[in-house]
Amino acid sequence: MAGLQRVVRSTVIDAPIERVWAVLRDFNSHDQWHEVVGQSRIEGSERSDQVGCVRSFTLRDGNRIREQLLTLSDTEHKSTYCIVEATLPLQRYVATVTLKPVTDGNRTFWHWESTFATPPGMERELRDTVAQGVYEAGFENLRRHLRLGSDQRAPGAVAMPTAMPMPTRRIGVERYGGPEELRPQDGEAAAPREGEVRIRQRAVGVNFLDVYLRRGWVPQMLPVSAASPGVPGMEAAGAVVDVGAQVSGFLPGDRVAYLGPVPGAYCSVRCVPAEWVVRLPAAIEDDVAAALLLKGITADYLLHDLGRVQRGTRLLVHAAAGGVGLLVCAWARRLGAVVIGTVSSDEKARVARDYGCEHVIVTRDYRFADAVQRTCGGADVVIDGLGDAGREENLAALARRGHWISLGQASGPLTPLAPDALVAKSLSFSRPVVFDYVSTQAQLAERAQRVWNALADGAIRPPPIERFSLESAAQAHARLESRGSTGALVLLP
Ligand SMILES: NC(=O)c1ccc[n+]([C@@H]2O[C@H](COP(=O)([O-])OP(=O)(O)OC[C@H]3O[C@@H](n4cnc5c(N)ncnc54)[C@H](OP(=O)(O)O)[C@@H]3O)[C@@H](O)[C@H]2O)c1
């Protein structure tokens, strides 16, 4: 048997080291810049810069490879990885990527080397494949990725940082009230400050929280006045225009999505803190990202963290055909839960069933407790975005030691609940908010990855999406409040 093969290639890239490293340190970025790579995803719930994570990808020629990140050093700009499984006969493949700044500081020396074994007689062929098909081609592809940036990857974004204010179209609220208070206006998105990313938004997620803000139910979160209109919206997807000082990991043209606790997403261009932002996998369209990010992460923390839903858990989900509801139903079903949902129409019942809701209760007047008790003897967990109108019925629908998770108030704010209301069945009550589950960039990256993985492995699928132009935000709100929508609503700037 021949000894280990060694392939060494290096080049100089016409970009500063931090720009090149921002791409290469992300172990799952290669499907965005390397042409031989088809689709790639990180297995499990690990981040794509976490040592030990495994990327699973297909090559354009149909081969499949799983590689594990072995080391990653941001100070040395160096990473090592190995193949753990492949349909190619590359054995014991270990590769190292090292970057060094070229003395003028604006260019980067990139060294890529590997050792591996091959079946006898295939040494030369596989050395050539790795050297030319992977490394040399990779150098060229990354060069093009950095040079052409936005033009290639995200039409409409500007290629170079402008550091100038940019015009933005936004939806402002000058006084609290109905959907008609959502008025399109012109504004400016200032250049990104330190730690910020400026994004040209392509799809904005509509959440029921935006309705509460517009109505003035959470005034501290959305102060409004004629002089300074409040802009609702907690999440969007789009392309990076430019980044402020101290931001690493994002380049102009990168496709990204974000969510964050300060409203302002109903607009076409926006600056947000980099820690709210995640890079989008190539397979996820902007409108799907805007429909999924906040709602998918909500479904994730509700089921896995707060509700601890598992096989056999009797789960009651209100608004089961809504944006959050459909994701919860599908994911809970995958976990093996007994899923019971409430909806207000037969058409919604059909959609909820299609997404995995096993027992659907059709009710428009919030009467469901008897049906829940009859179906399964009471719910272990209730996921409740209804609020006040379902208050007493929720208490009656819960099983002994049940957990009522009150995450929203579509029917109106919950009147205060005395602790003694819980004592009869040893119930517990939670009032969570998604932003507390993604309060660091690492948490956000991890949860977003779980949502993309759940999508890739079929645990969830995107909800039906109702699309509105940004200018028609008022219509979107009216639709959401009418109880007529199924799935998620998205605004397109
Ligand atoms: N705390 C968190 O972390 C968090 C995160 C995301 C969402 N949420 C909450 O989760 C819930 C669902 O959010 P979503 O954005 O996905 O909205 P959604 O479920 O798509 O829409 C709300 C649904 O609530 C139901 N509903 C019942 N009574 C209503 C009323 N009087 N007016 C309007 N709708 C009523 C309707 O379904 P039926 O007609 O079928 O009853 C309606 O389709 C909301 O309460 C939201 O605030 C909370």
Short mmCIF file of N, CA, C and O in Angstrom, two decimals, residues 169 190 202 276 300 323 326 361 374 434 477:
data_model
loop_
_atom_site.label_atom_id
_atom_site.label_comp_id
_atom_site.label_asym_id
_atom_site.label_seq_id
_atom_site.Cartn_x
_atom_site.Cartn_y
_atom_site.Cartn_z
N ARG A 169 -37.13 53.26 2.62
CA ARG A 169 -38.59 53.42 2.69
C ARG A 169 -39.02 52.70 3.95
O ARG A 169 -38.58 51.56 4.19
N ALA A 190 -28.57 55.60 8.25
CA ALA A 190 -27.21 56.13 8.42
C ALA A 190 -26.19 55.03 8.16
O ALA A 190 -26.53 53.84 8.16
N ARG A 202 -34.91 42.31 2.00
CA ARG A 202 -35.70 41.77 0.88
C ARG A 202 -37.01 41.16 1.35
O ARG A 202 -37.92 40.97 0.55
N TRP A 276 -27.24 40.41 16.29
CA TRP A 276 -28.60 39.95 15.95
C TRP A 276 -28.62 39.13 14.65
O TRP A 276 -29.66 38.60 14.28
N ASP A 300 -38.82 26.26 18.66
CA ASP A 300 -37.71 25.48 19.22
C ASP A 300 -37.64 25.63 20.74
O ASP A 300 -37.61 24.66 21.48
N GLY A 323 -48.72 31.24 12.17
CA GLY A 323 -47.30 31.18 11.86
C GLY A 323 -46.53 30.31 12.84
O GLY A 323 -45.86 29.35 12.45
N LEU A 326 -48.23 26.33 13.21
CA LEU A 326 -47.92 25.23 12.28
C LEU A 326 -46.54 24.65 12.54
O LEU A 326 -46.33 23.43 12.44
N ILE A 361 -59.54 21.03 17.08
CA ILE A 361 -60.81 21.52 17.63
C ILE A 361 -61.14 22.82 16.91
O ILE A 361 -60.33 23.76 16.95
N ARG A 374 -61.90 15.26 26.81
CA ARG A 374 -62.44 14.05 26.17
C ARG A 374 -61.39 13.34 25.32
O ARG A 374 -61.28 12.13 25.30
N VAL A 434 -39.21 35.42 23.21
CA VAL A 434 -38.18 34.78 22.38
C VAL A 434 -36.81 35.44 22.52
O VAL A 434 -35.78 34.77 22.52
N HIS A 477 -51.54 43.75 8.34
CA HIS A 477 -52.01 43.74 9.74
C HIS A 477 -53.50 43.43 9.81
O HIS A 477 -53.95 42.66 10.66
#
